[in-house]
Amino acid sequence: MISCSMKRMEDKIVTFSKFGDTGKGGITRLSLSPAALEARDEFCKRCKALGMEIKTDDMANIYATLPGDGDLPAIMMGSHLDSVIQGGNYDGVMGVLTALEAAETIVTEKLKHRHPITVVVWTNEEGARFEPAMMSSGVITGKFNKEAMLASKDVDGITFKEALEASGYMGEIENRMNPNDYMALVELHVEQGPVLEAEKKDIGIVEGVVGMINYEFTCAGQADHAGSTPMKFRKDALFAATKVIGYLHEEFDKLDSKLVYTTGRITASPNIHTVIPEVVKFTLDARHQDPEVIKQVVEIIKKIPTEIEKCQVSFKELWSRKTIAFYEEYVDFVEKNADLYGYSSMRLYSGPGHDAQYISDIIPSTMIFLPSENGHSHCEKEFTPLENCWKGANVLLQTILDIDRK
Ligand SMILES: [Zn+2]
């Protein structure tokens, strides 16, 4: 059976880990930064050496294509090359490197394919330098307004537009992927969680991306002196907030065990150590694949009394997304191909968002997950063993070939 090269896979991982190397096992490769541009240059150099044709669109997404015979739609694979600050060597880049390795195997082994095969690099997936995340796949699928995205600024006040123009990678709007010209996207990605490793599985068959809601809660009390206000006279907004958070945890834990929820941001005002907190705001992010469970979450939120510990409690939905189901036939291909190589696998949903979730709106898409050691991600400890990366490249390659024979 045809396989990718583990040695070439290793070389790719080692080479790309130099771009933005923090010297502590990770990388800082913010979108369109010098380190990110070096990684793009290396990617393009390698694609050209394989005889691929390279195009970039107005959002600097890169499409590197091996031609097929005739006028057939292309099959796309890939992910992103940017990272968060002090991120790891696997998030995103592994989807690009396994795709590159699959393409290299097709070329070196002279594997026949009818459809063009495109390796894609999406710009600014992380949103770590320019918010929001998944910016470019979002723009080309109509989720975000391009002008608003161009105005997004990094911490130094540089706009995304300026960074795009200076990058040398900004192409024509006509080069954006046209859904009519593509029949598939397969995005390989590390799991960024502990499930595959704990279940001792090589390959994650990703059925979709979980739906989520994001709420903001406000507890409003009264700021008073921390020394002179007896406890019974206080309206302590932070104390009220702890009650709300405690209630949410208690009630959510009665729901399905796959529900995950987080209070990731909290602000207290005036936030002075001698003043009773007057206003506390905090967020709630809740995710589950079943819309019924999300509905139950919302019902629990709605039962929160408007007054707790003499403070006014209110909440509002900031945003939400529905569960996305990937294209069943391609999901089955991934499962079949993990079996074909004798790799262990399991079906799961993605908790994090990925470019494939936006692209799945316009062309049939799916994802392949690889285990993340100890579940670490978005940090320098992020790690997936080389052998796993190679296994992922093999499953990706076979899946692309299956789609080609369809
Ligand atoms: Zn990623």
Short mmCIF file of C-alpha atoms and ligand atoms in Angstrom, two decimals:
data_model
loop_
_atom_site.label_atom_id
_atom_site.label_comp_id
_atom_site.label_asym_id
_atom_site.label_seq_id
_atom_site.Cartn_x
_atom_site.Cartn_y
_atom_site.Cartn_z
CA MET A 1 0.00 0.00 0.00
CA ILE A 2 1.20 3.46 -0.82
CA SER A 3 2.58 5.49 2.09
CA CYS A 4 4.01 8.93 2.65
CA SER A 5 7.63 9.25 3.76
CA MET A 6 8.22 9.53 7.50
CA LYS A 7 11.70 10.95 6.83
CA ARG A 8 10.33 13.73 4.61
CA MET A 9 7.59 14.39 7.17
CA GLU A 10 10.25 14.85 9.84
CA ASP A 11 12.25 17.20 7.64
CA LYS A 12 9.16 19.33 7.06
CA ILE A 13 8.36 19.56 10.77
CA VAL A 14 11.96 20.43 11.68
CA THR A 15 12.28 23.01 8.89
CA PHE A 16 9.03 24.84 9.64
CA SER A 17 9.67 24.85 13.40
CA LYS A 18 12.52 27.30 12.72
CA PHE A 19 10.20 30.04 11.48
CA GLY A 20 9.37 32.00 14.62
CA ASP A 21 11.27 29.60 16.91
CA THR A 22 11.00 30.82 20.52
CA GLY A 23 13.94 28.64 21.56
CA LYS A 24 11.70 26.93 24.12
CA GLY A 25 10.07 24.31 21.95
CA GLY A 26 7.45 26.53 20.39
CA ILE A 27 6.93 29.31 17.88
CA THR A 28 5.57 32.82 17.73
CA ARG A 29 4.42 33.16 14.14
CA LEU A 30 1.76 35.81 14.08
CA SER A 31 -0.13 36.26 10.83
CA LEU A 32 1.86 38.09 8.11
CA SER A 33 4.77 38.70 10.51
CA PRO A 34 8.34 38.23 9.16
CA ALA A 35 8.37 34.69 10.63
CA ALA A 36 5.05 33.86 8.96
CA LEU A 37 6.30 35.22 5.63
CA GLU A 38 9.42 33.03 5.89
CA ALA A 39 7.17 30.01 6.43
CA ARG A 40 5.08 31.03 3.39
CA ASP A 41 8.22 31.45 1.27
CA GLU A 42 9.43 27.98 2.23
CA PHE A 43 5.98 26.53 1.51
CA CYS A 44 5.88 28.14 -1.96
CA LYS A 45 9.45 27.08 -2.73
CA ARG A 46 8.60 23.47 -1.94
CA CYS A 47 5.34 23.59 -3.93
CA LYS A 48 7.13 25.03 -6.97
CA ALA A 49 9.75 22.27 -6.76
CA LEU A 50 6.85 19.78 -7.04
CA GLY A 51 5.58 21.51 -10.16
CA MET A 52 2.58 23.09 -8.47
CA GLU A 53 0.98 26.26 -9.77
CA ILE A 54 0.66 28.93 -7.08
CA LYS A 55 -2.03 31.60 -6.80
CA THR A 56 -2.89 33.97 -3.98
CA ASP A 57 -6.14 35.83 -3.52
CA ASP A 58 -6.95 39.28 -2.14
CA MET A 59 -6.81 37.91 1.45
CA ALA A 60 -3.37 36.36 0.75
CA ASN A 61 -4.75 32.82 0.94
CA ILE A 62 -2.33 30.60 -0.99
CA TYR A 63 -3.59 27.94 -3.40
CA ALA A 64 -0.86 25.60 -4.73
CA THR A 65 -2.21 23.20 -7.33
CA LEU A 66 -1.11 20.02 -9.03
CA PRO A 67 -2.96 19.96 -12.34
CA GLY A 68 -5.35 17.10 -13.16
CA ASP A 69 -6.68 15.91 -16.50
CA GLY A 70 -9.32 17.98 -18.16
CA ASP A 71 -11.84 20.32 -16.70
CA LEU A 72 -12.68 18.73 -13.35
CA PRO A 73 -13.19 20.45 -9.99
CA ALA A 74 -10.21 20.45 -7.65
CA ILE A 75 -9.75 18.66 -4.32
CA MET A 76 -8.36 20.88 -1.59
CA MET A 77 -6.39 20.06 1.55
CA GLY A 78 -4.50 22.28 3.98
CA SER A 79 -4.83 24.56 6.97
CA HIS A 80 -2.94 27.58 8.35
CA LEU A 81 0.70 28.52 9.06
CA ASP A 82 0.16 31.29 11.62
CA SER A 83 0.32 30.70 15.37
CA VAL A 84 -0.59 32.42 18.62
CA ILE A 85 2.13 34.07 20.73
CA GLN A 86 4.31 31.29 22.15
CA GLY A 87 2.28 28.68 20.33
CA GLY A 88 3.25 25.20 19.24
CA ASN A 89 4.64 23.49 16.15
CA TYR A 90 1.50 21.50 15.32
CA ASP A 91 -1.65 23.66 15.36
CA GLY A 92 -2.45 24.53 11.76
CA VAL A 93 1.00 23.92 10.32
CA MET A 94 0.48 20.14 10.58
CA GLY A 95 -2.48 20.40 8.22
CA VAL A 96 -0.29 22.23 5.72
CA LEU A 97 2.73 19.93 6.11
CA THR A 98 0.74 16.69 5.84
CA ALA A 99 -0.97 18.10 2.75
CA LEU A 100 2.41 19.04 1.30
CA GLU A 101 3.72 15.54 2.08
CA ALA A 102 0.65 13.93 0.49
CA ALA A 103 1.20 16.08 -2.63
CA GLU A 104 4.90 15.21 -2.65
CA THR A 105 4.03 11.50 -2.44
CA ILE A 106 1.61 11.89 -5.35
CA VAL A 107 4.35 13.53 -7.42
CA THR A 108 7.29 11.29 -6.47
CA GLU A 109 5.26 8.07 -6.70
CA LYS A 110 3.60 9.31 -9.92
CA LEU A 111 0.15 8.51 -8.49
CA LYS A 112 -2.57 9.06 -11.05
CA HIS A 113 -5.31 11.54 -10.25
CA ARG A 114 -7.97 13.03 -12.48
CA HIS A 115 -8.83 16.10 -10.43
CA PRO A 116 -6.49 19.00 -9.71
CA ILE A 117 -5.18 18.77 -6.14
CA THR A 118 -4.73 22.03 -4.25
CA VAL A 119 -2.82 22.61 -1.04
CA VAL A 120 -4.27 25.67 0.66
CA VAL A 121 -2.85 28.01 3.30
CA TRP A 122 -5.50 30.20 4.94
CA THR A 123 -4.39 33.63 6.16
CA ASN A 124 -4.84 34.68 9.77
CA GLU A 125 -6.66 31.69 11.20
CA GLU A 126 -5.62 32.45 14.76
CA GLY A 127 -6.76 36.04 14.97
CA ALA A 128 -3.91 36.46 17.46
CA ARG A 129 -2.47 39.51 15.71
CA PHE A 130 -5.57 40.75 13.89
CA GLU A 131 -8.98 39.82 15.31
CA PRO A 132 -11.14 37.89 14.57
CA ALA A 133 -10.01 34.29 14.16
CA MET A 134 -10.61 32.47 10.84
CA MET A 135 -10.62 35.85 9.18
CA SER A 136 -9.86 34.95 5.57
CA SER A 137 -11.98 31.83 5.27
CA GLY A 138 -14.65 33.97 6.90
CA VAL A 139 -14.31 36.74 4.32
CA ILE A 140 -14.38 34.49 1.27
CA THR A 141 -17.44 32.64 2.57
CA GLY A 142 -19.27 35.87 3.35
CA LYS A 143 -19.16 35.59 7.17
CA PHE A 144 -17.18 38.80 7.62
CA ASN A 145 -17.20 42.14 5.89
CA LYS A 146 -13.89 42.59 4.10
CA GLU A 147 -13.59 46.34 4.74
CA ALA A 148 -14.06 45.82 8.48
CA MET A 149 -11.41 43.09 8.43
CA LEU A 150 -8.93 45.29 6.56
CA ALA A 151 -9.30 47.87 9.33
CA SER A 152 -8.48 45.36 12.09
CA LYS A 153 -5.35 46.57 13.92
CA ASP A 154 -2.57 44.77 15.74
CA VAL A 155 -1.15 46.03 19.06
CA ASP A 156 1.26 48.34 17.20
CA GLY A 157 -1.58 50.00 15.32
CA ILE A 158 -0.73 48.32 11.98
CA THR A 159 -3.89 47.48 10.07
CA PHE A 160 -4.48 44.13 8.43
CA LYS A 161 -4.66 46.00 5.12
CA GLU A 162 -1.17 47.45 5.62
CA ALA A 163 0.23 44.05 6.61
CA LEU A 164 -1.42 42.45 3.56
CA GLU A 165 -0.03 45.03 1.18
CA ALA A 166 3.47 44.77 2.62
CA SER A 167 3.45 40.95 2.61
CA GLY A 168 3.93 40.41 -1.10
CA TYR A 169 1.22 37.74 -0.87
CA MET A 170 -1.84 39.83 -1.68
CA GLY A 171 -3.30 38.63 -4.98
CA GLU A 172 -6.42 39.31 -7.00
CA ILE A 173 -9.97 38.90 -5.76
CA GLU A 174 -10.58 36.77 -8.89
CA ASN A 175 -8.20 34.20 -7.42
CA ARG A 176 -10.46 33.43 -4.47
CA MET A 177 -11.61 29.82 -4.52
CA ASN A 178 -14.75 29.56 -6.57
CA PRO A 179 -17.02 26.89 -5.04
CA ASN A 180 -17.85 25.61 -8.54
CA ASP A 181 -14.20 24.79 -9.11
CA TYR A 182 -13.76 22.69 -5.95
CA MET A 183 -15.35 19.46 -4.82
CA ALA A 184 -13.75 18.97 -1.40
CA LEU A 185 -11.71 20.36 1.45
CA VAL A 186 -9.98 17.97 3.83
CA GLU A 187 -8.31 19.79 6.72
CA LEU A 188 -6.04 17.79 8.98
CA HIS A 189 -5.49 19.34 12.40
CA VAL A 190 -4.24 18.37 15.83
CA GLU A 191 -7.05 17.73 18.28
CA GLN A 192 -5.93 20.40 20.77
CA GLY A 193 -7.56 18.35 23.51
CA PRO A 194 -6.87 15.16 25.49
CA VAL A 195 -9.53 12.76 24.15
CA LEU A 196 -7.69 10.87 21.37
CA GLU A 197 -4.63 10.29 23.53
CA ALA A 198 -6.72 9.16 26.51
CA GLU A 199 -8.66 6.77 24.27
CA LYS A 200 -5.38 5.60 22.67
CA LYS A 201 -6.53 6.45 19.14
CA ASP A 202 -4.28 7.39 16.23
CA ILE A 203 -6.87 9.18 14.14
CA GLY A 204 -9.88 11.33 14.96
CA ILE A 205 -12.72 11.15 12.46
CA VAL A 206 -14.28 14.56 12.79
CA GLU A 207 -18.03 14.51 12.26
CA GLY A 208 -18.48 18.23 12.67
CA VAL A 209 -17.87 21.28 14.83
CA VAL A 210 -19.92 21.73 17.97
CA GLY A 211 -22.42 24.53 18.30
CA MET A 212 -21.77 27.18 20.90
CA ILE A 213 -23.24 30.14 22.67
CA ASN A 214 -21.49 33.06 24.24
CA TYR A 215 -23.23 35.10 26.92
CA GLU A 216 -22.24 38.12 28.95
CA PHE A 217 -23.55 38.52 32.50
CA THR A 218 -23.64 41.76 34.44
CA CYS A 219 -24.01 42.00 38.21
CA ALA A 220 -24.66 45.55 39.39
CA GLY A 221 -24.27 46.50 43.05
CA GLN A 222 -22.99 49.54 44.89
CA ALA A 223 -19.42 50.70 45.38
CA ASP A 224 -18.76 51.58 49.01
CA HIS A 225 -15.91 51.77 51.45
CA ALA A 226 -14.41 48.37 52.29
CA GLY A 227 -13.77 49.41 55.89
CA SER A 228 -16.86 51.30 56.94
CA THR A 229 -19.67 49.31 55.29
CA PRO A 230 -20.98 46.47 57.51
CA MET A 231 -21.56 43.22 55.60
CA LYS A 232 -25.35 43.36 55.88
CA PHE A 233 -25.51 46.75 54.12
CA ARG A 234 -23.40 45.70 51.15
CA LYS A 235 -24.34 45.23 47.54
CA ASP A 236 -21.22 43.37 46.45
CA ALA A 237 -21.41 42.67 42.73
CA LEU A 238 -18.50 40.23 42.80
CA PHE A 239 -20.11 38.17 45.54
CA ALA A 240 -23.31 38.04 43.46
CA ALA A 241 -21.25 36.96 40.44
CA THR A 242 -19.74 34.04 42.37
CA LYS A 243 -23.28 32.89 43.23
CA VAL A 244 -24.31 33.02 39.57
CA ILE A 245 -21.20 31.14 38.43
CA GLY A 246 -21.71 28.55 41.18
CA TYR A 247 -25.35 28.07 40.15
CA LEU A 248 -24.41 27.66 36.47
CA HIS A 249 -21.78 25.03 37.27
CA GLU A 250 -24.14 23.10 39.50
CA GLU A 251 -26.96 23.06 36.97
CA PHE A 252 -24.85 22.48 33.83
CA ASP A 253 -23.16 19.50 35.47
CA LYS A 254 -26.56 17.79 35.55
CA LEU A 255 -26.70 17.94 31.72
CA ASP A 256 -24.85 15.76 29.20
CA SER A 257 -21.23 15.08 30.16
CA LYS A 258 -19.99 16.25 26.74
CA LEU A 259 -21.14 19.79 27.51
CA VAL A 260 -18.18 22.12 28.10
CA TYR A 261 -18.55 25.62 29.50
CA THR A 262 -16.17 28.34 30.53
CA THR A 263 -16.12 31.71 32.22
CA GLY A 264 -13.01 33.00 30.52
CA ARG A 265 -13.30 36.73 31.08
CA ILE A 266 -14.34 38.64 34.16
CA THR A 267 -13.99 42.30 34.96
CA ALA A 268 -14.71 44.01 38.26
CA SER A 269 -15.23 47.72 38.57
CA PRO A 270 -13.82 49.86 40.06
CA ASN A 271 -11.32 47.04 40.83
CA ILE A 272 -9.70 48.77 43.78
CA HIS A 273 -8.77 46.71 46.81
CA THR A 274 -10.44 49.05 49.30
CA VAL A 275 -13.72 49.40 47.40
CA ILE A 276 -16.67 47.01 47.25
CA PRO A 277 -17.11 45.96 43.58
CA GLU A 278 -19.96 47.87 41.95
CA VAL A 279 -20.19 46.21 38.54
CA VAL A 280 -18.93 42.79 37.58
CA LYS A 281 -19.18 41.45 34.05
CA PHE A 282 -18.27 37.94 33.02
CA THR A 283 -18.66 35.72 29.97
CA LEU A 284 -19.98 32.23 29.52
CA ASP A 285 -18.94 30.06 26.58
CA ALA A 286 -20.90 26.79 26.32
CA ARG A 287 -20.44 24.15 23.60
CA HIS A 288 -22.20 20.93 22.66
CA GLN A 289 -22.96 19.12 19.41
CA ASP A 290 -26.65 18.61 20.22
CA PRO A 291 -28.81 21.75 19.87
CA GLU A 292 -31.19 20.30 22.50
CA VAL A 293 -28.46 20.46 25.13
CA ILE A 294 -27.65 24.04 24.16
CA LYS A 295 -31.35 24.81 24.55
CA GLN A 296 -31.26 23.38 28.08
CA VAL A 297 -28.25 25.56 28.83
CA VAL A 298 -30.21 28.63 27.76
CA GLU A 299 -33.19 27.58 29.91
CA ILE A 300 -30.92 27.33 32.94
CA ILE A 301 -29.52 30.79 32.21
CA LYS A 302 -33.04 32.21 31.93
CA LYS A 303 -33.93 30.91 35.40
CA ILE A 304 -31.33 33.13 37.05
CA PRO A 305 -33.16 35.58 39.35
CA THR A 306 -32.87 39.23 38.45
CA GLU A 307 -31.75 40.00 42.00
CA ILE A 308 -29.04 38.09 43.86
CA GLU A 309 -27.39 39.29 47.09
CA LYS A 310 -29.16 42.64 46.60
CA CYS A 311 -27.47 43.10 43.20
CA GLN A 312 -29.19 43.35 39.83
CA VAL A 313 -28.30 40.47 37.54
CA SER A 314 -28.76 40.64 33.78
CA PHE A 315 -27.41 38.75 30.81
CA LYS A 316 -27.30 38.94 27.04
CA GLU A 317 -26.23 36.66 24.22
CA LEU A 318 -23.10 38.03 22.54
CA TRP A 319 -23.03 35.52 19.72
CA SER A 320 -23.67 31.91 18.86
CA ARG A 321 -22.97 29.36 16.18
CA LYS A 322 -24.88 26.27 15.18
CA THR A 323 -23.37 22.78 15.11
CA ILE A 324 -21.78 22.10 11.75
CA ALA A 325 -21.92 18.60 10.28
CA PHE A 326 -19.18 17.64 7.85
CA TYR A 327 -19.87 15.86 4.54
CA GLU A 328 -20.79 12.30 5.46
CA GLU A 329 -19.25 10.53 2.50
CA TYR A 330 -15.85 12.14 3.18
CA VAL A 331 -16.14 11.49 6.92
CA ASP A 332 -16.66 7.80 6.02
CA PHE A 333 -13.62 7.88 3.70
CA VAL A 334 -11.45 9.01 6.61
CA GLU A 335 -12.78 6.20 8.79
CA LYS A 336 -12.29 3.60 6.06
CA ASN A 337 -8.73 4.77 5.43
CA ALA A 338 -7.73 4.68 9.09
CA ASP A 339 -8.94 1.04 9.05
CA LEU A 340 -7.11 0.39 5.79
CA TYR A 341 -3.76 1.20 7.40
CA GLY A 342 -4.68 -0.56 10.62
CA TYR A 343 -4.72 2.67 12.63
CA SER A 344 -7.03 2.98 15.62
CA SER A 345 -9.65 5.70 15.27
CA MET A 346 -12.75 7.19 16.79
CA ARG A 347 -15.45 9.62 15.73
CA LEU A 348 -15.67 12.94 17.52
CA TYR A 349 -16.74 16.56 17.16
CA SER A 350 -14.39 19.51 17.19
CA GLY A 351 -14.78 21.92 20.09
CA PRO A 352 -12.54 24.61 18.58
CA GLY A 353 -13.47 26.37 15.37
CA HIS A 354 -11.47 25.74 12.18
CA ASP A 355 -11.38 27.18 8.67
CA ALA A 356 -13.04 23.98 7.40
CA GLN A 357 -16.19 24.92 9.28
CA TYR A 358 -16.64 28.08 7.18
CA ILE A 359 -15.52 26.40 3.96
CA SER A 360 -18.01 23.56 4.59
CA ASP A 361 -20.71 26.11 3.87
CA ILE A 362 -19.63 26.35 0.25
CA ILE A 363 -18.04 22.99 -0.61
CA PRO A 364 -18.24 19.48 0.92
CA SER A 365 -15.63 19.37 3.68
CA THR A 366 -14.26 17.25 6.46
CA MET A 367 -11.39 17.10 8.96
CA ILE A 368 -8.89 14.60 10.34
CA PHE A 369 -7.65 14.98 13.92
CA LEU A 370 -4.37 13.77 15.39
CA PRO A 371 -3.73 13.27 19.11
CA SER A 372 -2.23 16.15 21.12
CA GLU A 373 0.10 14.99 23.90
CA ASN A 374 -1.58 15.71 27.26
CA GLY A 375 -4.13 17.72 25.31
CA HIS A 376 -1.83 20.76 25.30
CA SER A 377 -2.34 23.35 22.58
CA HIS A 378 -1.83 27.06 21.95
CA CYS A 379 1.34 26.71 24.04
CA GLU A 380 4.95 25.64 23.55
CA LYS A 381 4.24 22.20 25.04
CA GLU A 382 1.98 21.35 22.10
CA PHE A 383 3.24 18.02 20.71
CA THR A 384 2.17 15.22 18.41
CA PRO A 385 4.66 12.37 17.82
CA LEU A 386 6.21 12.21 14.34
CA GLU A 387 4.74 8.77 13.71
CA ASN A 388 1.25 10.12 14.33
CA CYS A 389 1.85 13.00 11.92
CA TRP A 390 2.97 10.50 9.29
CA LYS A 391 -0.09 8.32 9.93
CA GLY A 392 -2.25 11.37 9.48
CA ALA A 393 -0.53 12.17 6.17
CA ASN A 394 -1.27 8.62 4.96
CA VAL A 395 -4.96 8.84 5.85
CA LEU A 396 -5.12 12.28 4.24
CA LEU A 397 -3.46 11.00 1.05
CA GLN A 398 -5.83 8.03 0.71
CA THR A 399 -8.84 10.22 1.41
CA ILE A 400 -7.81 12.63 -1.35
CA LEU A 401 -7.34 9.68 -3.72
CA ASP A 402 -10.78 8.28 -2.75
CA ILE A 403 -12.39 11.62 -3.48
CA ASP A 404 -10.53 11.73 -6.78
CA ARG A 405 -11.94 8.32 -7.81
CA LYS A 406 -15.47 9.27 -6.81
ZN ZN B 1 -5.50 25.79 14.12
#
